[in-house]
C-alpha positions as a Python dict, from the first residue, in 0.01 Angstrom:
ca = {
    (1, 'M'): (0, 0, 0),
    (2, 'A'): (116, 352, -75),
    (3, 'K'): (220, 585, 202),
    (4, 'V'): (-35, 812, 361),
    (5, 'N'): (-44, 1139, 169),
    (6, 'K'): (-172, 1485, 261),
    (7, 'D'): (-518, 1427, 112),
    (8, 'M'): (-562, 1103, 305),
    (9, 'N'): (-450, 1278, 620),
    (10, 'E'): (-707, 1555, 575),
    (11, 'V'): (-990, 1307, 514),
    (12, 'A'): (-882, 1107, 819),
    (13, 'K'): (-877, 1419, 1038),
    (14, 'R'): (-1227, 1512, 923),
    (15, 'I'): (-1354, 1160, 997),
    (16, 'A'): (-1182, 1153, 1336),
    (17, 'K'): (-1338, 1485, 1430),
    (18, 'E'): (-1685, 1384, 1307),
    (19, 'Y'): (-1687, 1051, 1492),
    (20, 'G'): (-1479, 1150, 1794),
    (21, 'V'): (-1204, 894, 1744),
    (22, 'G'): (-826, 917, 1768),
    (23, 'K'): (-732, 671, 1494),
    (24, 'V'): (-863, 617, 1143),
    (25, 'Y'): (-780, 307, 938),
    (26, 'V'): (-741, 309, 559),
    (27, 'N'): (-727, 0, 339),
    (28, 'D'): (-558, -43, 1),
    (29, 'K'): (-888, 38, -174),
    (30, 'G'): (-900, 385, -18),
    (31, 'E'): (-1181, 299, 224),
    (32, 'Y'): (-1173, 464, 567),
    (33, 'F'): (-1274, 296, 894),
    (34, 'T'): (-1301, 406, 1255),
    (35, 'D'): (-1305, 47, 1379),
    (36, 'K'): (-992, -168, 1355),
    (37, 'C'): (-1184, -495, 1319),
    (38, 'N'): (-1390, -365, 1028),
    (39, 'A'): (-1075, -239, 858),
    (40, 'Y'): (-896, -573, 899),
    (41, 'N'): (-1202, -761, 775),
    (42, 'S'): (-1204, -550, 458),
    (43, 'V'): (-871, -693, 333),
    (44, 'D'): (-709, -1032, 301),
    (45, 'D'): (-373, -917, 442),
    (46, 'R'): (-344, -697, 753),
    (47, 'K'): (-36, -531, 603),
    (48, 'K'): (-268, -353, 359),
    (49, 'I'): (-411, -138, 640),
    (50, 'R'): (-264, 201, 728),
    (51, 'V'): (-338, 362, 1063),
    (52, 'I'): (-362, 740, 1072),
    (53, 'D'): (-325, 878, 1423),
    (54, 'C'): (-531, 1195, 1468),
    (55, 'T'): (-447, 1273, 1829),
    (56, 'T'): (-592, 1619, 1859),
    (57, 'T'): (-870, 1719, 2089),
    (58, 'I'): (-1145, 1938, 1946),
    (59, 'M'): (-1281, 2190, 2192),
    (60, 'K'): (-1563, 2439, 2149),
    (61, 'T'): (-1488, 2795, 2251),
    (62, 'E'): (-1746, 3044, 2370),
    (63, 'D'): (-1782, 3163, 2010),
    (64, 'D'): (-1855, 2801, 1901),
    (65, 'K'): (-1542, 2798, 1689),
    (66, 'D'): (-1336, 2481, 1674),
    (67, 'E'): (-1006, 2504, 1852),
    (68, 'Q'): (-758, 2220, 1814),
    (69, 'I'): (-528, 2142, 2101),
    (70, 'N'): (-245, 1898, 2049),
    (71, 'T'): (-247, 1632, 2319),
    (72, 'D'): (109, 1508, 2259),
}
């Protein structure tokens, strides 16, 4: 499987924010998953899964604007 590129990273961050998860899994077909088991079941070889770690916390400010805080 190809390396994770910028576009994949952006999609993964959007999915992570929408579903409130820290990791997003991508298979060799370009399908995104928030559940590791579903991702592994979508391929015949686990090596075809890439894990994108989106470890940012989304917080709402008083103005209801999204503020990202890095939790590293």
